[in-house]
Tab-separated table of C-alpha atoms in Angstrom:
chain	number	residue	atom	x	y	z
W	209	UNK	CA	0.000	0.000	0.000
W	210	UNK	CA	1.082	3.571	-0.673
W	211	UNK	CA	2.638	5.295	2.312
W	212	UNK	CA	0.392	8.343	2.417
W	213	UNK	CA	2.566	10.086	4.993
W	214	UNK	CA	5.286	10.652	2.389
W	215	UNK	CA	5.806	11.938	-1.116
W	216	UNK	CA	9.131	12.763	-2.808
W	217	UNK	CA	9.796	15.685	-0.480
W	218	UNK	CA	11.678	15.707	2.836
W	219	UNK	CA	8.468	15.853	4.866
W	220	UNK	CA	6.489	13.227	6.723
W	221	UNK	CA	2.903	13.951	7.820
W	222	UNK	CA	0.545	11.279	9.145
W	223	UNK	CA	-3.052	11.579	7.872
W	224	UNK	CA	-6.087	10.734	10.003
W	225	UNK	CA	-7.997	9.095	7.172
W	226	UNK	CA	-7.532	7.966	3.569
W	227	UNK	CA	-10.272	7.709	0.948
W	228	UNK	CA	-10.217	6.627	-2.688
W	229	UNK	CA	-13.536	7.835	-4.162
W	230	UNK	CA	-14.867	6.248	-7.334
W	231	UNK	CA	-17.239	9.008	-8.482
W	232	UNK	CA	-17.862	12.739	-8.308
W	233	UNK	CA	-20.791	12.086	-5.974
W	234	UNK	CA	-18.468	10.254	-3.585
W	235	UNK	CA	-16.064	13.217	-3.747
W	236	UNK	CA	-18.916	15.577	-2.920
W	237	UNK	CA	-19.914	13.456	0.054
W	238	UNK	CA	-16.325	13.304	1.328
W	239	UNK	CA	-15.906	17.075	1.107
W	240	UNK	CA	-19.253	17.675	2.833
W	241	UNK	CA	-18.355	15.276	5.646
W	242	UNK	CA	-14.920	16.818	6.065
W	243	UNK	CA	-16.427	20.298	6.248
W	244	UNK	CA	-18.865	19.226	8.954
W	245	UNK	CA	-16.201	17.415	10.986
W	246	UNK	CA	-13.478	20.033	10.579
W	247	UNK	CA	-11.149	17.551	8.903
W	248	UNK	CA	-8.858	19.120	6.305
W	249	UNK	CA	-8.925	17.647	2.776
W	250	UNK	CA	-5.717	17.042	0.814
W	251	UNK	CA	-5.899	15.701	-2.738
W	252	UNK	CA	-3.285	13.173	-3.835
W	253	UNK	CA	-2.318	11.872	-7.249
W	254	UNK	CA	0.925	10.017	-7.885
W	255	UNK	CA	2.707	11.372	-4.803
W	256	UNK	CA	5.622	12.608	-6.919
W	257	UNK	CA	5.675	16.177	-5.579
W	258	UNK	CA	8.903	17.625	-4.220
W	259	UNK	CA	7.356	20.243	-1.923
W	260	UNK	CA	5.003	18.230	0.311
W	261	UNK	CA	1.725	19.343	-1.290
W	262	UNK	CA	0.229	15.833	-1.225
W	263	UNK	CA	0.693	15.478	2.542
W	264	UNK	CA	-1.899	16.391	5.145
W	265	UNK	CA	-2.864	15.584	8.721
W	266	UNK	CA	-6.566	15.197	7.918
W	267	UNK	CA	-8.291	13.364	5.059
W	268	UNK	CA	-6.186	12.296	2.069
W	269	UNK	CA	-8.313	11.890	-1.064
W	270	UNK	CA	-6.480	9.550	-3.443
W	271	UNK	CA	-7.736	10.229	-6.965
W	272	UNK	CA	-5.194	7.981	-8.676
W	273	UNK	CA	-7.067	4.723	-8.036
W	274	UNK	CA	-10.441	5.228	-9.701
W	275	UNK	CA	-10.406	8.570	-11.546
W	276	UNK	CA	-8.642	7.082	-14.558
W	277	UNK	CA	-11.181	7.486	-17.350
W	278	UNK	CA	-10.324	8.996	-20.739
W	279	UNK	CA	-13.049	10.012	-23.185
W	280	UNK	CA	-12.804	9.764	-26.956
W	281	UNK	CA	-10.660	12.344	-28.722
W	282	UNK	CA	-12.727	14.986	-30.541
W	283	UNK	CA	-11.078	15.479	-33.938
W	284	UNK	CA	-13.168	18.566	-34.701
W	285	UNK	CA	-12.041	20.538	-31.644
W	286	UNK	CA	-8.735	18.826	-30.858
W	287	UNK	CA	-9.947	18.338	-27.278
W	288	UNK	CA	-9.894	15.284	-25.043
W	289	UNK	CA	-11.473	14.756	-21.625
W	290	UNK	CA	-9.572	12.910	-18.910
W	291	UNK	CA	-10.137	12.311	-15.218
W	292	UNK	CA	-7.635	13.681	-12.753
W	293	UNK	CA	-6.053	10.323	-11.862
W	294	UNK	CA	-4.928	9.625	-15.444
W	295	UNK	CA	-1.156	9.594	-15.935
W	296	UNK	CA	0.428	11.548	-18.804
W	297	UNK	CA	1.791	8.233	-20.099
W	298	UNK	CA	-1.718	6.738	-20.273
W	299	UNK	CA	-3.013	9.845	-22.024
W	300	UNK	CA	-0.144	9.644	-24.530
W	301	UNK	CA	-1.072	6.045	-25.336
W	302	UNK	CA	-4.710	7.033	-25.842
W	303	UNK	CA	-3.763	9.864	-28.204
W	304	UNK	CA	-1.127	7.970	-30.201
W	305	UNK	CA	-3.586	6.403	-32.721
W	306	UNK	CA	-4.903	9.922	-33.419
W	307	UNK	CA	-1.397	11.280	-34.116
W	308	UNK	CA	-1.963	13.827	-31.340
W	309	UNK	CA	-0.212	14.639	-28.075
W	310	UNK	CA	-0.793	16.483	-24.828
W	311	UNK	CA	2.270	18.705	-24.991
W	312	UNK	CA	3.349	19.020	-21.318
W	313	UNK	CA	5.089	15.822	-20.214
W	314	UNK	CA	7.039	16.029	-16.935
W	315	UNK	CA	9.877	13.679	-16.097
W	316	UNK	CA	7.532	11.731	-13.793
W	317	UNK	CA	4.979	11.286	-16.595
W	318	UNK	CA	4.763	7.519	-16.111
W	319	UNK	CA	3.449	7.844	-12.550
W	320	UNK	CA	2.273	11.394	-11.833
W	321	UNK	CA	-1.339	12.336	-12.603
W	322	UNK	CA	-3.024	15.030	-14.644
W	323	UNK	CA	-4.657	16.338	-11.482
W	324	UNK	CA	-1.252	16.722	-9.874
W	325	UNK	CA	0.151	18.346	-13.004
W	326	UNK	CA	-2.711	20.839	-12.939
W	327	UNK	CA	-2.315	21.466	-9.209
W	328	UNK	CA	1.363	22.352	-9.720
W	329	UNK	CA	0.960	23.782	-13.235
W	330	UNK	CA	3.739	21.410	-14.231
W	331	UNK	CA	5.682	21.419	-17.472
W	332	UNK	CA	8.202	19.277	-19.277
W	333	UNK	CA	11.395	19.722	-21.269
W	334	UNK	CA	9.464	21.202	-24.207
W	335	UNK	CA	8.243	24.195	-22.175
W	336	UNK	CA	10.257	26.751	-24.218
W	337	UNK	CA	7.957	25.900	-27.125
W	338	UNK	CA	4.745	24.608	-25.544
W	339	UNK	CA	4.539	26.250	-22.126
W	340	UNK	CA	2.956	24.745	-19.024
W	341	UNK	CA	-0.119	22.651	-18.220
W	342	UNK	CA	-2.357	25.722	-17.904
W	343	UNK	CA	-1.674	26.599	-21.546
W	344	UNK	CA	-3.367	23.365	-22.626
W	345	UNK	CA	-6.415	23.243	-20.333
W	346	UNK	CA	-9.770	24.264	-21.795
W	347	UNK	CA	-11.863	23.630	-18.704
W	348	UNK	CA	-11.792	21.835	-15.377
W	349	UNK	CA	-14.379	19.965	-13.315
W	350	UNK	CA	-14.079	20.489	-9.568
W	351	UNK	CA	-15.833	19.854	-6.291
W	352	UNK	CA	-16.001	23.069	-4.284
W	353	UNK	CA	-15.782	23.405	-0.510
W	354	UNK	CA	-19.586	23.554	-0.197
W	355	UNK	CA	-19.811	20.106	-1.811
W	356	UNK	CA	-21.102	21.270	-5.189
W	357	UNK	CA	-19.592	20.100	-8.478
W	358	UNK	CA	-18.748	22.805	-11.003
W	359	UNK	CA	-17.144	23.145	-14.423
W	360	UNK	CA	-14.961	26.203	-15.004
W	361	UNK	CA	-14.037	27.213	-18.535
W	362	UNK	CA	-13.885	30.316	-20.735
W	363	UNK	CA	-16.599	32.852	-19.873
W	364	UNK	CA	-17.283	36.567	-20.095
W	365	UNK	CA	-17.250	37.527	-16.397
W	366	UNK	CA	-19.623	40.427	-17.079
W	367	UNK	CA	-22.237	38.255	-18.791
W	368	UNK	CA	-25.284	36.500	-17.390
W	369	UNK	CA	-23.506	33.163	-17.991
W	370	UNK	CA	-20.902	33.946	-15.337
W	371	UNK	CA	-21.469	32.542	-11.864
W	372	UNK	CA	-21.354	34.739	-8.783
W	373	UNK	CA	-17.944	33.243	-7.948
W	374	UNK	CA	-16.582	34.104	-11.399
W	375	UNK	CA	-17.968	37.642	-11.207
W	376	UNK	CA	-16.587	38.231	-7.721
W	377	UNK	CA	-13.096	37.003	-8.638
W	378	UNK	CA	-13.178	39.235	-11.714
W	379	UNK	CA	-14.211	42.270	-9.668
W	380	UNK	CA	-11.505	41.642	-7.067
W	381	UNK	CA	-8.772	41.368	-9.698
W	382	UNK	CA	-10.135	44.291	-11.708
W	383	UNK	CA	-9.985	46.539	-8.644
W	384	UNK	CA	-6.321	45.682	-7.967
W	385	UNK	CA	-5.033	44.917	-11.471
W	386	UNK	CA	-2.259	47.529	-11.492
W	387	UNK	CA	-0.960	46.320	-8.122
W	388	UNK	CA	-1.041	42.699	-9.286
W	389	UNK	CA	0.824	43.303	-12.542
W	390	UNK	CA	3.508	45.308	-10.744
W	391	UNK	CA	4.048	42.638	-8.073
W	392	UNK	CA	4.523	39.546	-10.249
W	393	UNK	CA	7.544	38.607	-12.369
W	394	UNK	CA	7.203	39.293	-16.112
W	395	UNK	CA	5.496	36.494	-18.085
W	396	UNK	CA	8.783	35.427	-19.683
W	397	UNK	CA	9.827	34.026	-16.291
W	398	UNK	CA	8.048	30.761	-15.394
W	399	UNK	CA	6.384	31.481	-12.071
W	400	UNK	CA	4.169	29.233	-9.958
W	401	UNK	CA	4.661	31.083	-6.671
W	402	UNK	CA	1.316	31.760	-5.006
W	403	UNK	CA	-2.024	32.193	-6.754
W	404	UNK	CA	-1.733	33.174	-10.420
W	405	UNK	CA	-3.637	36.453	-10.208
W	406	UNK	CA	-1.391	37.888	-12.914
W	407	UNK	CA	-2.399	35.120	-15.312
W	408	UNK	CA	-6.002	36.288	-15.060
W	409	UNK	CA	-5.063	39.985	-15.069
W	410	UNK	CA	-3.134	39.617	-18.337
W	411	UNK	CA	-6.123	38.090	-20.134
W	412	UNK	CA	-9.494	39.179	-21.372
W	413	UNK	CA	-11.434	41.395	-20.942
W	414	UNK	CA	-8.494	43.692	-20.147
W	415	UNK	CA	-6.361	42.538	-23.111
W	416	UNK	CA	-8.450	41.980	-26.232
W	417	UNK	CA	-6.282	39.369	-27.986
W	418	UNK	CA	-5.305	37.438	-24.843
W	419	UNK	CA	-6.683	34.270	-23.253
W	420	UNK	CA	-10.337	34.498	-22.172
W	421	UNK	CA	-11.328	34.841	-18.529
W	422	UNK	CA	-11.311	31.327	-17.112
W	423	UNK	CA	-11.104	30.293	-13.461
W	424	UNK	CA	-9.262	27.159	-14.597
W	425	UNK	CA	-6.324	29.510	-15.198
W	426	UNK	CA	-6.444	30.587	-11.556
W	427	UNK	CA	-6.938	27.066	-10.206
W	428	UNK	CA	-3.876	25.829	-12.132
W	429	UNK	CA	-0.962	25.950	-9.720
W	430	UNK	CA	-3.185	26.445	-6.660
W	431	UNK	CA	-1.996	23.082	-5.257
W	432	UNK	CA	-5.407	21.798	-4.198
W	433	UNK	CA	-6.046	24.698	-1.822
W	434	UNK	CA	-9.171	26.001	-3.603
W	435	UNK	CA	-11.045	22.959	-4.918
W	436	UNK	CA	-10.866	19.214	-5.566
W	437	UNK	CA	-10.155	18.623	-9.267
W	438	UNK	CA	-11.925	15.595	-10.746
W	439	UNK	CA	-11.595	15.970	-14.541
W	440	UNK	CA	-10.005	18.170	-17.190
W	441	UNK	CA	-10.776	19.018	-20.804
W	442	UNK	CA	-7.423	19.307	-22.550
W	443	UNK	CA	-6.158	20.794	-25.796
W	444	UNK	CA	-3.912	18.590	-27.898
W	445	UNK	CA	-1.239	19.264	-30.514
W	446	UNK	CA	-0.120	17.251	-33.565
W	447	UNK	CA	2.377	14.551	-32.647
W	448	UNK	CA	5.869	15.249	-33.982
W	449	UNK	CA	6.644	13.321	-37.184
W	450	UNK	CA	10.341	14.147	-37.232
W	451	UNK	CA	12.670	15.272	-34.495
W	452	UNK	CA	16.066	16.924	-34.418
W	453	UNK	CA	18.404	17.779	-31.558
W	454	UNK	CA	22.005	18.623	-30.940
W	455	UNK	CA	24.259	17.877	-27.975
W	456	UNK	CA	26.973	20.328	-26.955
W	457	UNK	CA	29.792	19.467	-24.523
W	458	UNK	CA	31.380	21.878	-22.044
W	459	UNK	CA	34.218	21.818	-19.539
W	460	UNK	CA	31.971	22.863	-16.646
W	461	UNK	CA	28.368	23.535	-15.703
W	462	UNK	CA	29.124	27.265	-15.550
W	463	UNK	CA	30.471	27.183	-19.109
W	464	UNK	CA	27.352	25.382	-20.304
W	465	UNK	CA	25.037	27.875	-18.620
W	466	UNK	CA	27.007	30.780	-20.091
W	467	UNK	CA	26.154	29.495	-23.579
W	468	UNK	CA	22.398	29.292	-22.966
W	469	UNK	CA	21.331	32.878	-23.804
W	470	UNK	CA	23.082	32.687	-27.180
W	471	UNK	CA	21.512	29.339	-28.085
W	472	UNK	CA	17.851	30.198	-27.573
W	473	UNK	CA	15.992	30.898	-30.808
W	474	UNK	CA	12.377	30.733	-31.926
W	475	UNK	CA	13.143	27.246	-33.266
W	476	UNK	CA	14.028	25.911	-29.794
W	477	UNK	CA	11.661	23.232	-28.511
W	478	UNK	CA	13.760	22.250	-25.489
W	479	UNK	CA	17.114	23.175	-23.960
W	480	UNK	CA	18.276	21.129	-20.971
W	481	UNK	CA	21.536	20.816	-19.079
W	482	UNK	CA	23.111	17.775	-17.407
W	483	UNK	CA	26.341	18.035	-15.466
W	484	UNK	CA	28.964	15.290	-15.330
W	485	UNK	CA	27.793	13.940	-11.965
W	486	UNK	CA	24.293	13.319	-13.337
W	487	UNK	CA	25.699	11.479	-16.341
W	488	UNK	CA	28.016	9.413	-14.127
W	489	UNK	CA	25.123	8.486	-11.833
W	490	UNK	CA	22.995	7.545	-14.824
W	491	UNK	CA	25.782	5.346	-16.203
W	492	UNK	CA	26.093	3.543	-12.855
W	493	UNK	CA	22.373	2.807	-12.599
W	494	UNK	CA	22.020	1.927	-16.299
W	495	UNK	CA	25.183	-0.076	-16.903
W	496	UNK	CA	26.021	-0.750	-20.529
W	497	UNK	CA	23.309	1.473	-21.986
W	498	UNK	CA	24.978	4.894	-21.970
W	499	UNK	CA	24.524	6.453	-25.427
W	500	UNK	CA	27.725	7.477	-27.252
W	501	UNK	CA	26.921	11.182	-27.049
W	502	UNK	CA	26.841	10.986	-23.230
W	503	UNK	CA	30.268	9.340	-22.940
W	504	UNK	CA	33.352	11.484	-22.305
W	505	UNK	CA	31.017	14.423	-21.821
W	506	UNK	CA	33.465	16.652	-19.969
W	507	UNK	CA	31.926	18.822	-17.272
W	508	UNK	CA	28.416	19.239	-18.647
W	509	UNK	CA	26.124	18.802	-21.632
W	510	UNK	CA	23.421	20.911	-23.203
W	511	UNK	CA	20.742	19.052	-25.148
W	512	UNK	CA	18.808	21.305	-27.503
W	513	UNK	CA	15.816	20.044	-29.454
W	514	UNK	CA	14.912	22.210	-32.430
W	515	UNK	CA	12.128	22.450	-34.963
W	516	UNK	CA	13.436	20.195	-37.769
W	517	UNK	CA	11.855	22.458	-40.391
W	518	UNK	CA	13.898	25.422	-39.176
W	519	UNK	CA	17.329	23.855	-38.811
W	520	UNK	CA	18.665	25.157	-42.139
W	521	UNK	CA	18.211	28.759	-41.028
W	522	UNK	CA	19.851	28.274	-37.630
W	523	UNK	CA	23.122	30.012	-36.812
W	524	UNK	CA	26.011	27.603	-36.225
W	525	UNK	CA	26.277	26.289	-32.659
W	526	UNK	CA	28.733	27.900	-30.285
W	527	UNK	CA	30.928	24.797	-30.530
W	528	UNK	CA	31.068	21.398	-32.192
W	529	UNK	CA	27.857	19.473	-31.617
W	530	UNK	CA	26.517	15.941	-31.976
W	531	UNK	CA	23.326	15.567	-33.987
W	532	UNK	CA	20.424	13.384	-32.835
W	533	UNK	CA	17.354	12.477	-34.872
W	534	UNK	CA	13.934	10.973	-34.202
W	535	UNK	CA	14.290	7.957	-31.847
W	536	UNK	CA	17.679	9.234	-30.672
W	537	UNK	CA	16.007	12.449	-29.505
W	538	UNK	CA	13.418	10.584	-27.456
W	539	UNK	CA	16.181	8.408	-25.974
W	540	UNK	CA	17.993	11.564	-24.874
W	541	UNK	CA	14.868	12.851	-23.146
W	542	UNK	CA	14.349	9.473	-21.503
W	543	UNK	CA	17.808	9.830	-19.991
W	544	UNK	CA	16.947	13.353	-18.859
W	545	UNK	CA	13.618	12.224	-17.334
W	546	UNK	CA	15.355	9.553	-15.284
W	547	UNK	CA	17.976	11.995	-14.007
W	548	UNK	CA	16.182	12.412	-10.672
W	549	UNK	CA	16.207	8.666	-10.015
W	550	UNK	CA	19.889	8.473	-10.933
W	551	UNK	CA	20.823	11.443	-8.768
W	552	UNK	CA	18.789	10.083	-5.852
W	553	UNK	CA	20.972	6.962	-5.896
W	554	UNK	CA	24.127	8.966	-5.169
W	555	UNK	CA	25.329	8.646	-1.574
W	556	UNK	CA	28.596	9.449	0.148
W	557	UNK	CA	30.274	7.709	3.052
W	558	UNK	CA	29.573	10.679	5.368
W	559	UNK	CA	25.819	10.255	4.822
W	560	UNK	CA	25.530	13.238	2.538
W	561	UNK	CA	23.569	13.014	-0.688
W	562	UNK	CA	22.231	15.520	-3.238
W	563	UNK	CA	19.048	16.910	-1.683
W	564	UNK	CA	16.080	18.703	-3.197
W	565	UNK	CA	14.854	22.085	-2.049
W	566	UNK	CA	16.993	24.311	-4.261
W	567	UNK	CA	15.714	23.202	-7.657
W	568	UNK	CA	12.824	25.516	-8.398
W	569	UNK	CA	14.117	29.044	-8.840
W	570	UNK	CA	13.841	30.910	-12.141
W	571	UNK	CA	15.595	34.063	-13.296
W	572	UNK	CA	15.668	35.977	-16.599
W	573	UNK	CA	17.627	33.945	-19.159
W	574	UNK	CA	20.131	36.745	-19.692
W	575	UNK	CA	21.025	36.653	-15.994
W	576	UNK	CA	21.108	32.860	-15.589
W	577	UNK	CA	24.915	32.565	-15.964
W	578	UNK	CA	25.553	35.272	-13.354
W	579	UNK	CA	22.967	33.813	-10.965
W	580	UNK	CA	24.422	30.315	-11.351
W	581	UNK	CA	27.935	31.491	-10.521
W	582	UNK	CA	26.654	33.434	-7.511
W	583	UNK	CA	24.763	30.478	-6.054
W	584	UNK	CA	27.638	28.064	-6.629
W	585	UNK	CA	29.841	30.574	-4.785
W	586	UNK	CA	27.346	30.544	-1.887
W	587	UNK	CA	27.608	26.768	-1.700
W	588	UNK	CA	31.396	26.873	-1.898
W	589	UNK	CA	31.464	29.318	1.015
W	590	UNK	CA	29.609	26.655	3.034
W	591	UNK	CA	32.131	24.022	1.924
W	592	UNK	CA	29.534	22.298	-0.265
W	593	UNK	CA	29.408	21.052	-3.821
W	594	UNK	CA	26.298	20.069	-5.741
W	595	UNK	CA	24.719	18.346	-8.692
W	596	UNK	CA	23.345	20.720	-11.347
W	597	UNK	CA	20.919	19.927	-14.141
W	598	UNK	CA	17.577	21.106	-15.443
W	599	UNK	CA	15.628	23.369	-17.755
W	600	UNK	CA	18.280	25.894	-18.679
W	601	UNK	CA	16.175	27.132	-21.582
W	602	UNK	CA	13.522	28.281	-19.096
W	603	UNK	CA	15.955	29.955	-16.706
W	604	UNK	CA	15.515	27.072	-14.249
W	605	UNK	CA	18.353	24.920	-12.898
W	606	UNK	CA	18.060	22.149	-10.322
W	607	UNK	CA	20.775	22.614	-7.726
W	608	UNK	CA	21.129	19.641	-5.385
W	609	UNK	CA	23.795	20.282	-2.749
W	610	UNK	CA	25.273	17.373	-0.818
W	611	UNK	CA	23.761	17.443	2.683
W	612	UNK	CA	22.821	14.951	5.375
W	613	UNK	CA	19.387	16.000	6.615
W	614	UNK	CA	19.630	13.546	9.506
W	615	UNK	CA	22.355	15.813	10.841
W	616	UNK	CA	21.169	18.847	12.825
W	617	UNK	CA	23.898	21.159	11.553
W	618	UNK	CA	23.132	20.253	7.937
W	619	UNK	CA	19.425	20.895	8.516
W	620	UNK	CA	20.328	24.333	9.817
W	621	UNK	CA	22.605	24.800	6.814
W	622	UNK	CA	19.688	23.796	4.543
W	623	UNK	CA	17.443	26.507	6.021
W	624	UNK	CA	20.207	29.094	5.859
W	625	UNK	CA	20.993	28.269	2.234
W	626	UNK	CA	17.342	28.253	1.205
W	627	UNK	CA	16.901	31.771	2.576
W	628	UNK	CA	20.159	32.938	0.972
W	629	UNK	CA	19.137	31.464	-2.378
W	630	UNK	CA	15.758	33.199	-2.181
W	631	UNK	CA	17.371	36.556	-1.463
W	632	UNK	CA	19.755	35.975	-4.357
W	633	UNK	CA	17.061	35.032	-6.852
W	634	UNK	CA	14.962	38.063	-5.897
W	635	UNK	CA	17.986	40.302	-6.463
W	636	UNK	CA	18.116	38.925	-10.017
W	637	UNK	CA	14.416	39.645	-10.604
W	638	UNK	CA	13.358	36.000	-10.376
W	639	UNK	CA	11.018	33.724	-8.441
W	640	UNK	CA	11.531	31.000	-5.840
W	641	UNK	CA	8.902	28.716	-7.420
W	642	UNK	CA	8.983	27.985	-11.143
W	643	UNK	CA	7.435	24.537	-11.563
W	644	UNK	CA	7.501	22.224	-8.520
W	645	UNK	CA	5.140	24.184	-6.281
W	646	UNK	CA	5.292	26.061	-2.992
W	647	UNK	CA	3.780	23.462	-0.656
W	648	UNK	CA	5.409	22.965	2.727
W	649	UNK	CA	8.815	23.713	1.276
W	650	UNK	CA	8.479	27.276	-0.004
W	651	UNK	CA	5.162	28.839	1.104
W	652	UNK	CA	6.917	30.570	4.011
W	653	UNK	CA	9.032	32.512	1.482
W	654	UNK	CA	6.063	33.994	-0.363
W	655	UNK	CA	5.470	36.832	2.082
W	656	UNK	CA	8.912	38.152	1.134
W	657	UNK	CA	8.499	37.695	-2.626
W	658	UNK	CA	5.177	39.554	-2.771
W	659	UNK	CA	3.843	42.693	-1.058
W	660	UNK	CA	1.337	42.321	1.774
W	661	UNK	CA	-1.464	43.723	-0.407
W	662	UNK	CA	-1.080	40.808	-2.838
W	663	UNK	CA	-1.049	38.251	-0.010
W	664	UNK	CA	-4.274	39.893	1.202
W	665	UNK	CA	-5.892	39.315	-2.201
W	666	UNK	CA	-4.813	35.658	-2.055
W	667	UNK	CA	-6.547	35.322	1.285
W	668	UNK	CA	-9.687	36.908	-0.150
W	669	UNK	CA	-9.575	34.396	-3.037
W	670	UNK	CA	-9.103	31.531	-0.578
W	671	UNK	CA	-12.139	32.693	1.444
W	672	UNK	CA	-14.255	33.021	-1.709
W	673	UNK	CA	-13.557	29.432	-2.765
W	674	UNK	CA	-13.122	27.855	0.658
W	675	UNK	CA	-14.581	29.993	3.472
W	676	UNK	CA	-14.227	27.258	6.116
W	677	UNK	CA	-10.697	26.135	5.215
W	678	UNK	CA	-11.685	22.658	4.038
W	679	UNK	CA	-8.839	22.286	1.538
W	680	UNK	CA	-5.119	22.106	2.347
W	681	UNK	CA	-4.545	24.901	4.852
W	682	UNK	CA	-1.316	26.763	5.548
W	683	UNK	CA	0.061	26.690	1.998
W	684	UNK	CA	0.138	29.601	-0.441
W	685	UNK	CA	-2.306	32.116	1.063
W	686	UNK	CA	-1.511	30.776	4.531
W	687	UNK	CA	2.260	31.309	4.146
W	688	UNK	CA	2.544	29.363	7.397
W	689	UNK	CA	6.189	28.850	8.460
W	690	UNK	CA	5.068	26.030	10.790
W	691	UNK	CA	4.362	23.881	7.716
W	692	UNK	CA	8.039	24.218	6.809
């Protein structure tokens, strides 16, 4: 049986009760009972989160067991309906005969769920081209805190079709739109810190050619704190017929990162970095299967997938590169997706291993090299080294310093470094949470990333959706340091 007190974070929280509902009506009944009893509700999918969002001390609602239905693909609209417990891998198999794909595919796509992806607003290696989960969601079915089931999709918030909840959210954002837009990072920086008020504020009706008003765009990334997601209507894209990528080798991770701003073009589909320690760990756990391009890699690699139709017009790479095509490209991304498992297997004799908690910051691409050097210097000042890999093309690198979290001094060092990293990333105009969520790990930092007036709006939004605090309390709007 799944250990519901753990996910892939550092936290352990024992729930009071576990339920695996088989229908929306059962979800409604669970939420109603929890509201009456004062038991907090925490939704759980694959349990792959790195920030403790799937952990709670009340009722865990496991949607991965029975909410696994996928409806027929609609060729006319390009839409497909899937329940929240469906894995991206299962959805990919369902879409394959239609030559379609759901573009976001995180590294945990074989086991995570669409509901979890939506809750975190997750994305995969192809985010430079295709964006995040929210960019591919047409509508979402949820159970609200009052036990009612609702569908949220595109709507004119000033029309008679809009619900009172939709109108009230619109009015609240409209009244504070200037404050909101000034407080959030620019849209070029991937940001999942807090509630995505800016995502709504940058859309219609304020911007005529932008995305329509849609509460699904606010619920994406809200980490289960506003509603229980049961199903999603998703937009699909044509499956790639041909693929092209190039691999570039560098003497160090810093050298690789320094090349990133000059490599990004409109033809870039993905741009990821792997340092030598990741490749060595992968080789150890996958003996005899290391591809030739990953051997003798030097200090780090960049893997850049490009639109094959645009390769002739590309400028030459900054250095000699190795070309990959079609199946070779997918094999490269398979290696990248399994990087976390490989890195997690690294352990040193002193009990230290590469730990998560520093992998979710994002800064402007132009400042990524400078930020990387500065954070590596911070680690060096603490006498630490680290593993580095991740979505360089999105301004996001996964730093995993070697620490022993069973050791009190290293736990204190963890907290000190997390705060120092946050201060550093803010000085570069970035965000502490790009893709893996705030959860128990980072919510306490939000009050320093955003002004108090924005946190106040979050709390208003939380009260509108969940006046009695039924869903995961203390995260995001709660900013509760006790959860950390």
